[in-house]
PDB file of C-alpha atoms in Angstrom:
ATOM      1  CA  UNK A  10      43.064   1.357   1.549  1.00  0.00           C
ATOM      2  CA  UNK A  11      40.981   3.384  -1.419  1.00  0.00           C
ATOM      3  CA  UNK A  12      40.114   6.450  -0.033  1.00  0.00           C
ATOM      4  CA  UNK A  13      38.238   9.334  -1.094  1.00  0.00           C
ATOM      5  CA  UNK A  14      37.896  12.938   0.705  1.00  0.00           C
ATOM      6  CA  UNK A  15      35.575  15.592   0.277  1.00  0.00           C
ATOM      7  CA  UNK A  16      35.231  19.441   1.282  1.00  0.00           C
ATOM      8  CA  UNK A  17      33.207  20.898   2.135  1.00  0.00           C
ATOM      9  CA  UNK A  18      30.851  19.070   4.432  1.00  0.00           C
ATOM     10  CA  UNK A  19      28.448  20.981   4.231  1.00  0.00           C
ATOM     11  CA  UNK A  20      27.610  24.670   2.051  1.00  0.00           C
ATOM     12  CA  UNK A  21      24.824  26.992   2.783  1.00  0.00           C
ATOM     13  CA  UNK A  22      24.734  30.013  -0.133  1.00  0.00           C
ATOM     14  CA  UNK A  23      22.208  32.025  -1.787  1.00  0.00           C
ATOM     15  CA  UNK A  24      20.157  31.489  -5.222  1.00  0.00           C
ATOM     16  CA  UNK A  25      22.572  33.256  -7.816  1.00  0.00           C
ATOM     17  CA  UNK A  26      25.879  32.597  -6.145  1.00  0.00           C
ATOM     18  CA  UNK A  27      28.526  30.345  -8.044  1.00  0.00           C
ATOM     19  CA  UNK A  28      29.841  27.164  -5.627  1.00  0.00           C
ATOM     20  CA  UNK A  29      33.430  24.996  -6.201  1.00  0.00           C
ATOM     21  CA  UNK A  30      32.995  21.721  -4.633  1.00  0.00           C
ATOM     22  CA  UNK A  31      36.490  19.214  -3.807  1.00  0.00           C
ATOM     23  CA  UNK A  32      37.142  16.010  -3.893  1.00  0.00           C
ATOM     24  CA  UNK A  33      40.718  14.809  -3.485  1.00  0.00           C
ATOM     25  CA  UNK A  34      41.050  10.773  -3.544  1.00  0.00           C
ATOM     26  CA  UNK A  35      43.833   8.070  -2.856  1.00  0.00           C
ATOM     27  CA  UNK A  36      43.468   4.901  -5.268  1.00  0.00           C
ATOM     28  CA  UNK A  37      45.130   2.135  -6.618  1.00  0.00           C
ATOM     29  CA  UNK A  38      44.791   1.636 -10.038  1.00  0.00           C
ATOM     30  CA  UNK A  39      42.956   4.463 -10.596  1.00  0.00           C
ATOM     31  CA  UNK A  40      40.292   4.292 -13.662  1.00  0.00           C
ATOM     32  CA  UNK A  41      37.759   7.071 -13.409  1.00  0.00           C
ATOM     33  CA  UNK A  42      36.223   9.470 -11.272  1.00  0.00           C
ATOM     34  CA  UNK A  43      32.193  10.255 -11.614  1.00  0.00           C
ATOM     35  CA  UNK A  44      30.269  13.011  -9.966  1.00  0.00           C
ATOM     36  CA  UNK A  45      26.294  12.335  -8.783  1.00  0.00           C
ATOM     37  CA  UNK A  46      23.612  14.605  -7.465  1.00  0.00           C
ATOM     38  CA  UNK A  47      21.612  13.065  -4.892  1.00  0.00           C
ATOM     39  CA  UNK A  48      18.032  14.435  -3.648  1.00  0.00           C
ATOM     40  CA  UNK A  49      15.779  11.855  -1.528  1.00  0.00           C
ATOM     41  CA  UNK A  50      16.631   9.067  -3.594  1.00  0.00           C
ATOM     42  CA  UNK A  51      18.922   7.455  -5.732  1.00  0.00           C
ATOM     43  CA  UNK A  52      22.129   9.216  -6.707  1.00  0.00           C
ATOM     44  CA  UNK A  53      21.771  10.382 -10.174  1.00  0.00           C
ATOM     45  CA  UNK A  54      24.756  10.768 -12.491  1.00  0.00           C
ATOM     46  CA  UNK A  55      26.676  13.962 -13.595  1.00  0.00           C
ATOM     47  CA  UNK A  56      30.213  13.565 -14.640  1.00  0.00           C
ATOM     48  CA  UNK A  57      32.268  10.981 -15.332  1.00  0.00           C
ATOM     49  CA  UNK A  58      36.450  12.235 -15.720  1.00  0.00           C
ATOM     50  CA  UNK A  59      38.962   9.961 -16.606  1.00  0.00           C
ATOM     51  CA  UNK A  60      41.716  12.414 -18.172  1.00  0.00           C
ATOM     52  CA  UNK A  61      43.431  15.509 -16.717  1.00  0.00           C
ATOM     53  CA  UNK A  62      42.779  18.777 -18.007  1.00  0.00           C
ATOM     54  CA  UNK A  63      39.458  17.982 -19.896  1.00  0.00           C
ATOM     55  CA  UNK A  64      36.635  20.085 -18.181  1.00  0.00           C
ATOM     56  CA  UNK A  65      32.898  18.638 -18.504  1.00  0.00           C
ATOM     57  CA  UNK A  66      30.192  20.947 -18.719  1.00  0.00           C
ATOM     58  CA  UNK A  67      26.602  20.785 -18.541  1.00  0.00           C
ATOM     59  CA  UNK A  68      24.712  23.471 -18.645  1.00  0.00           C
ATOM     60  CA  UNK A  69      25.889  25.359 -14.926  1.00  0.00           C
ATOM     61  CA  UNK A  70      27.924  22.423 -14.003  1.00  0.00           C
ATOM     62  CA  UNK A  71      31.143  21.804 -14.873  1.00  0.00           C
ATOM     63  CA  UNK A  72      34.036  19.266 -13.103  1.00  0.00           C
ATOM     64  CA  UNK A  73      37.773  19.355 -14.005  1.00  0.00           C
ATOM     65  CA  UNK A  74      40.151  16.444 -13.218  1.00  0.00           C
ATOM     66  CA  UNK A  75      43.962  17.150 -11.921  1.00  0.00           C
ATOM     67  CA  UNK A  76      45.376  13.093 -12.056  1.00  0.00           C
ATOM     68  CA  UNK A  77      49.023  14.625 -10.836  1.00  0.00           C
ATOM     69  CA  UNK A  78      47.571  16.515  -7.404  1.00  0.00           C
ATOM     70  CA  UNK A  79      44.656  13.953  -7.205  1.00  0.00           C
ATOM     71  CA  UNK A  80      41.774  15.814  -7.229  1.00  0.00           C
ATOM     72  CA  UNK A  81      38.919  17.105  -9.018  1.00  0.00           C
ATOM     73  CA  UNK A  82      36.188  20.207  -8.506  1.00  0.00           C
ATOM     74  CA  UNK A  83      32.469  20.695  -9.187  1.00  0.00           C
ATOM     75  CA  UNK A  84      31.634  24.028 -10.084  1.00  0.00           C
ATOM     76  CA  UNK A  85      28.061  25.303 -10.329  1.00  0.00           C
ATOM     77  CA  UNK A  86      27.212  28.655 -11.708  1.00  0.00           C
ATOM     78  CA  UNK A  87      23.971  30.518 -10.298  1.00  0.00           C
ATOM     79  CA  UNK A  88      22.946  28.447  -8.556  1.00  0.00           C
ATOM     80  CA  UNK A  89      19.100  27.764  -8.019  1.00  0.00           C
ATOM     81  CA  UNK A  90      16.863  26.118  -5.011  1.00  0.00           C
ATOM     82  CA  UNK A  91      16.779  23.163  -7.134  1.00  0.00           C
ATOM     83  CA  UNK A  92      20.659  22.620  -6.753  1.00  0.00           C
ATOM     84  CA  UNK A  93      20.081  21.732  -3.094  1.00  0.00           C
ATOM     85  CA  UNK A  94      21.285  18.095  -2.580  1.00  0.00           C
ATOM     86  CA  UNK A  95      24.458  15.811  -1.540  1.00  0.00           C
ATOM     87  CA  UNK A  96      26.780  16.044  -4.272  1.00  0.00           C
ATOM     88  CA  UNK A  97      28.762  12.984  -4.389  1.00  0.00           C
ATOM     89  CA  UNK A  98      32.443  12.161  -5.661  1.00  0.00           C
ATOM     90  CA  UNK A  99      33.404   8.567  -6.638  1.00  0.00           C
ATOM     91  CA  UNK A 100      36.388   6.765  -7.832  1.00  0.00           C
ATOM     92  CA  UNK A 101      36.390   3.703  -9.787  1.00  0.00           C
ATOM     93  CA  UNK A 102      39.353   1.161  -9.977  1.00  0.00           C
ATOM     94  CA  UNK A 103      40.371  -0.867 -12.863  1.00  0.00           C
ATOM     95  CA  UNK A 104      37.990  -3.895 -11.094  1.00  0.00           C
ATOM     96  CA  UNK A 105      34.730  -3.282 -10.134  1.00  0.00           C
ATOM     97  CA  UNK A 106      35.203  -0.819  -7.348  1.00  0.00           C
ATOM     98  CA  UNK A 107      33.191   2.298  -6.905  1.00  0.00           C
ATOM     99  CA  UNK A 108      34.960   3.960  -3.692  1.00  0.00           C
ATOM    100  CA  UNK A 109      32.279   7.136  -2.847  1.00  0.00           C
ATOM    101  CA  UNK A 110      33.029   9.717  -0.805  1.00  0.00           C
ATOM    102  CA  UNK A 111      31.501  11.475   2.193  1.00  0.00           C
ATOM    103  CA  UNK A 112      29.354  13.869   0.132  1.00  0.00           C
ATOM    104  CA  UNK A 113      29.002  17.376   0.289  1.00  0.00           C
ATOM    105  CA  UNK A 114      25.443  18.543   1.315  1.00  0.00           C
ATOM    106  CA  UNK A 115      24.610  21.835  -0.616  1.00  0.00           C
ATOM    107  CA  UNK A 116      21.596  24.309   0.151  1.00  0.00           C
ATOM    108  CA  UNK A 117      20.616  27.153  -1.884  1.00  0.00           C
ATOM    109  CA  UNK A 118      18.312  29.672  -0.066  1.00  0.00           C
ATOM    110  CA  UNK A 119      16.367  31.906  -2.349  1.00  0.00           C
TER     111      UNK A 119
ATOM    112  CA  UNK B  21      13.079   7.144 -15.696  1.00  0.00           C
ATOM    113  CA  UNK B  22      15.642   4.863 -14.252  1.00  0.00           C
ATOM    114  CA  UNK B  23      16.877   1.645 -16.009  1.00  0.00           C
ATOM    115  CA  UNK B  24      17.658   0.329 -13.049  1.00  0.00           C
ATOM    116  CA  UNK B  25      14.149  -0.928 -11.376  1.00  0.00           C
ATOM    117  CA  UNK B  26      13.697  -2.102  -7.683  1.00  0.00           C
ATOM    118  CA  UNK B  27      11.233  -3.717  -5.920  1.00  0.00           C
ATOM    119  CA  UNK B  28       9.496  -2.881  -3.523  1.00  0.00           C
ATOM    120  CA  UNK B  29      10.189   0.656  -2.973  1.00  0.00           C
ATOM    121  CA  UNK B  30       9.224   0.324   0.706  1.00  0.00           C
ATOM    122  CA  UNK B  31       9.547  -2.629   2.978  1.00  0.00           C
ATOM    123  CA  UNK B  32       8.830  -3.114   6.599  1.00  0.00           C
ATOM    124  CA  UNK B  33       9.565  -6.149   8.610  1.00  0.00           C
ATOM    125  CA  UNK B  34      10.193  -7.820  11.623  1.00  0.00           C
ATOM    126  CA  UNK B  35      13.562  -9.431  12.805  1.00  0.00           C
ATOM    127  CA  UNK B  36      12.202 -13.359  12.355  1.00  0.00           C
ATOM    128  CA  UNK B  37      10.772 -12.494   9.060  1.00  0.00           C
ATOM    129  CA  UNK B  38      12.515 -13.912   5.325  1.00  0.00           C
ATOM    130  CA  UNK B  39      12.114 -11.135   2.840  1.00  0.00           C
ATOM    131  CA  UNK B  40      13.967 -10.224  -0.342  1.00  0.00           C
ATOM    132  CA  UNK B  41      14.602  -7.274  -2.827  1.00  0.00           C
ATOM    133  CA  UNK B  42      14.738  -7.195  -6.545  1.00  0.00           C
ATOM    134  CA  UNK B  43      16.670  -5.424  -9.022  1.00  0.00           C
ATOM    135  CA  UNK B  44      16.637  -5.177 -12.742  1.00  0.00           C
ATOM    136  CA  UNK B  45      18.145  -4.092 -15.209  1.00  0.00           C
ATOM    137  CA  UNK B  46      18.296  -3.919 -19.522  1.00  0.00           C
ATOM    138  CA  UNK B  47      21.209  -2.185 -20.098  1.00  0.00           C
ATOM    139  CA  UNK B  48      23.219  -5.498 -21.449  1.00  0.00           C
ATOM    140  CA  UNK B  49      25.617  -4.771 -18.568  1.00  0.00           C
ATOM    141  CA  UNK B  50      27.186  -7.472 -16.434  1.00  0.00           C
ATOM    142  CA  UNK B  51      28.329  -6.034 -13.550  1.00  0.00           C
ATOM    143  CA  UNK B  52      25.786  -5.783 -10.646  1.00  0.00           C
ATOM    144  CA  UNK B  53      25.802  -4.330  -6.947  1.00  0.00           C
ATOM    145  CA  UNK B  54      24.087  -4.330  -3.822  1.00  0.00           C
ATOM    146  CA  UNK B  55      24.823  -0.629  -1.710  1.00  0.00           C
ATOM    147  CA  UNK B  56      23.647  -0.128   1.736  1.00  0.00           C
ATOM    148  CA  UNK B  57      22.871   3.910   2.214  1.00  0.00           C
ATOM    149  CA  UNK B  58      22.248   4.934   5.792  1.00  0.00           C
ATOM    150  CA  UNK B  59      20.901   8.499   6.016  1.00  0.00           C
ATOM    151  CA  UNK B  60      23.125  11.326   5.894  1.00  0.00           C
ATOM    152  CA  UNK B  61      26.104   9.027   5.159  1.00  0.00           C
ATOM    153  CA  UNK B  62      27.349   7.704   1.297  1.00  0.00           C
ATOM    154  CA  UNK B  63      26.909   4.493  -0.365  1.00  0.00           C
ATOM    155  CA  UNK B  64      28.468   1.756   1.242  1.00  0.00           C
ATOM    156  CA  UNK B  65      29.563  -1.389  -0.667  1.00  0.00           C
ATOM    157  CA  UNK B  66      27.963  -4.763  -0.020  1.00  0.00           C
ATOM    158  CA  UNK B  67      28.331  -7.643  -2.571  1.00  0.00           C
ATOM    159  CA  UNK B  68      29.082  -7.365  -6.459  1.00  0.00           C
ATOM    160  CA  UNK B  69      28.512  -9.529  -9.172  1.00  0.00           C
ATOM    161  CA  UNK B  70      30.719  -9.494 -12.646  1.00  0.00           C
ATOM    162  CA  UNK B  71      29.366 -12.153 -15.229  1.00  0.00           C
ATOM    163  CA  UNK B  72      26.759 -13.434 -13.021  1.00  0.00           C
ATOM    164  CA  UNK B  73      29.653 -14.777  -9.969  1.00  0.00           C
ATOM    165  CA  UNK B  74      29.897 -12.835  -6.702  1.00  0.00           C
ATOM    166  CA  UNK B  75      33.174 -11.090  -7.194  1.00  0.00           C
ATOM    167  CA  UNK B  76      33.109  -8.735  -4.153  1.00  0.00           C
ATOM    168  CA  UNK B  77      31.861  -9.085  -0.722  1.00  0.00           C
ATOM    169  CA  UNK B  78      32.297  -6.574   1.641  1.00  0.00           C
ATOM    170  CA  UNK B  79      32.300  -8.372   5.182  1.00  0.00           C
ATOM    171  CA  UNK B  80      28.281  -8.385   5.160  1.00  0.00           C
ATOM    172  CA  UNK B  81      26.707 -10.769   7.778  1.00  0.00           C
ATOM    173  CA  UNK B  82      25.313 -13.636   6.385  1.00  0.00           C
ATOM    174  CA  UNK B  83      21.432 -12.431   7.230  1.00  0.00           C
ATOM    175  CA  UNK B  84      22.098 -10.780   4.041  1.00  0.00           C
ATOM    176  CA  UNK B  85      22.252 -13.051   0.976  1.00  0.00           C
ATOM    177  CA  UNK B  86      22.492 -12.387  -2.624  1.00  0.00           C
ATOM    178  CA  UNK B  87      21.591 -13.799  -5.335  1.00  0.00           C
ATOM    179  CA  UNK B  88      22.194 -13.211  -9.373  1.00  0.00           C
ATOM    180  CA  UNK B  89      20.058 -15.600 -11.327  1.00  0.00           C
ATOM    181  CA  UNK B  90      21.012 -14.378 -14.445  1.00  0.00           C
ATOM    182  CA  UNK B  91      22.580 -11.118 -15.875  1.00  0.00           C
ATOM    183  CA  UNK B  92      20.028  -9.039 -15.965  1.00  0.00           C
ATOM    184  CA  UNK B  93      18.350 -10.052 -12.504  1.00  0.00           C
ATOM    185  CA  UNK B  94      20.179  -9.618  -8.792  1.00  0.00           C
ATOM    186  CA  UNK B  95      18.336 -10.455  -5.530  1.00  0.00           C
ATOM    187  CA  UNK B  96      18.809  -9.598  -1.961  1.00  0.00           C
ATOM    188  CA  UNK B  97      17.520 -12.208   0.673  1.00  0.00           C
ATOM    189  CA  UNK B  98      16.574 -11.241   3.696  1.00  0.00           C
ATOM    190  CA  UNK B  99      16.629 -13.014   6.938  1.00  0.00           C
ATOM    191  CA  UNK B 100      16.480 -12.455  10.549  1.00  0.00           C
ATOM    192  CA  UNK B 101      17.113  -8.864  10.073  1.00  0.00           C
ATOM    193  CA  UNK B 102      17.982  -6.293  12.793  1.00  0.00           C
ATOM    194  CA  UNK B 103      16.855  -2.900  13.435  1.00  0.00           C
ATOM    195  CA  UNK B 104      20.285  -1.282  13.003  1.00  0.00           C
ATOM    196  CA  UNK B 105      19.457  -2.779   9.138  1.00  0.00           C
ATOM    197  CA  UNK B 106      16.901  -0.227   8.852  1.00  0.00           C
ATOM    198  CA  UNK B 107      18.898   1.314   5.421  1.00  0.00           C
ATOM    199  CA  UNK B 108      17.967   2.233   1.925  1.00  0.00           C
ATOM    200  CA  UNK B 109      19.181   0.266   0.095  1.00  0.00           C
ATOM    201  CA  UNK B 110      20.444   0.559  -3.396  1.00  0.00           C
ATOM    202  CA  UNK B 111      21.236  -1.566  -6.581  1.00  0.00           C
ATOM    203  CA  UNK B 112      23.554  -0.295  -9.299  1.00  0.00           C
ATOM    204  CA  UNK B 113      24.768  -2.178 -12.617  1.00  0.00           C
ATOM    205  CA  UNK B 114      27.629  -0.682 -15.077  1.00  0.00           C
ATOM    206  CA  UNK B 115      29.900  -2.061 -17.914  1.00  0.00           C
ATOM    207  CA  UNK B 116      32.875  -4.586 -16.219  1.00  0.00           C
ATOM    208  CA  UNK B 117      36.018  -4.101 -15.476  1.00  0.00           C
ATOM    209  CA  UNK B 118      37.453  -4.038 -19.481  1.00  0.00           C
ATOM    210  CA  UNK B 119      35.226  -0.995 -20.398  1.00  0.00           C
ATOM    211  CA  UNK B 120      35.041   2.878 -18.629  1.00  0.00           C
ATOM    212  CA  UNK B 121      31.634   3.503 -17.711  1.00  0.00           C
ATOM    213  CA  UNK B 122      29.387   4.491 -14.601  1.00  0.00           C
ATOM    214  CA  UNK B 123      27.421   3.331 -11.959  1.00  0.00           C
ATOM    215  CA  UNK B 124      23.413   3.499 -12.615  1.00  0.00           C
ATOM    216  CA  UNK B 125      21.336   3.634  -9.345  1.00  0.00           C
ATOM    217  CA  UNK B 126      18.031   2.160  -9.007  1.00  0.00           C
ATOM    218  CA  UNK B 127      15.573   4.220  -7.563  1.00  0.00           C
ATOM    219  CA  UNK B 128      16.177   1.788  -3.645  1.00  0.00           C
ATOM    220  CA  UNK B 129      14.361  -0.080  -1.493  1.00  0.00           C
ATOM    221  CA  UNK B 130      13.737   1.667   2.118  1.00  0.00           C
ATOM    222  CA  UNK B 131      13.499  -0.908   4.603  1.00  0.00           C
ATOM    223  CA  UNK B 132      12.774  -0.858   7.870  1.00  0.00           C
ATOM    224  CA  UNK B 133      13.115  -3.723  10.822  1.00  0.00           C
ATOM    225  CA  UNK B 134      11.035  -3.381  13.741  1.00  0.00           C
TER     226      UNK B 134
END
């Protein structure tokens, strides 16, 4: 079964500090992994990784893929109050399949 | 702004009542999907649509019915609902299976059963 883990849980840090978020996954036919942000709504979309090596950035964010270990990081540099959310990791097969993971719930105190 | 538009944003209703959601979406793309979020917990898979045809369903009781009417259109009927339903719920679309691309969110509908 398509699995995906993530760590941490859960991250309390102050405004300023830089954060590495995990996700490590176990999929058949992988196809692409995609990173969202998610406040009190719908997830919104950061990153989408598909080949090993090849960091994204955006700004403070930036995600890295590792196909060989299985796993990918979110990093975010300085953060700010407005970074608080549930950062979510998903993997997508070659069908339709979106597998998301448990989410890692971030605060930033100022 | 999302492209991905839902309707209604809230929804409360009682466990004999027939209600549905509605999702849309412009973005040309032909796969469609119902989520169920619970709070504090991720997205949880409940019925896909690739070219219009249910391609996916995850187990869901059959209270919950979908319904694609055409590709840029996906409903969610609602019937005889239980509390434990109380979800948001969420509708995505994204390319099919031949192309990469992501997931886009609608904005959900929040239901609640009494």
């Amino acid at each position: 079964e398509d699995k995906v883990v993530q760590s941490p849980l859960s991250l309390v840090v102050h405004e300023g500090d830089t954060v590495t978020l995990n996700c490590s996954y176990e999929v058949t036919n992988f196809r692409s992994l995609l990173w969202y942000k998610q406040e009190k709504k719908a997830p919104t979309f950061l990153f989408m990784l598909t080949s090993s090596g090849i960091e994204k950035k955006s700004g403070r964010l930036s995600s890295i893929l590792d196909k060989k270990e299985l796993f990918s990081i979110l990093n975010i540099t300085a953060t700010q109050t407005g970074d608080s959310a549930v950062y979510l990791c998903a993997v997508r097969d070659y069908g339709q399949n979106f597998v998301f993971g448990p989410g890692t719930r971030l605060s930033v105190l100022p | 702004d999302t492209e991905v538009t839902q309707t209604p944003k809230h929804l409360v209703m009682g466990m004999t009542n027939k209600k549905s959601l509605k999702c849309e979406q412009h973005m040309g793309h032909r796969a469609m999907y119902w989520y169920k979020q619970k709070a504090k917990k991720p997205p949880e898979l409940m019925f896909v649509y690739s070219y219009e045809k249910l391609s996916i369903n995850e187990s869901v009781p059959s209270r919950f019915s979908p319904e694609c009417p055409n590709s840029s259109l996906l409903n969610l009927h609602l019937h005889a609902l239980q509390p434990e339903d109380s979800a948001l719920y969420l509708c995505a679309s994204s390319q099919p299976r031949q192309e990469v691309g992501e997931l886009f969110f609608g904005e959900g509908s929040r239901l609640t059963v009494l």
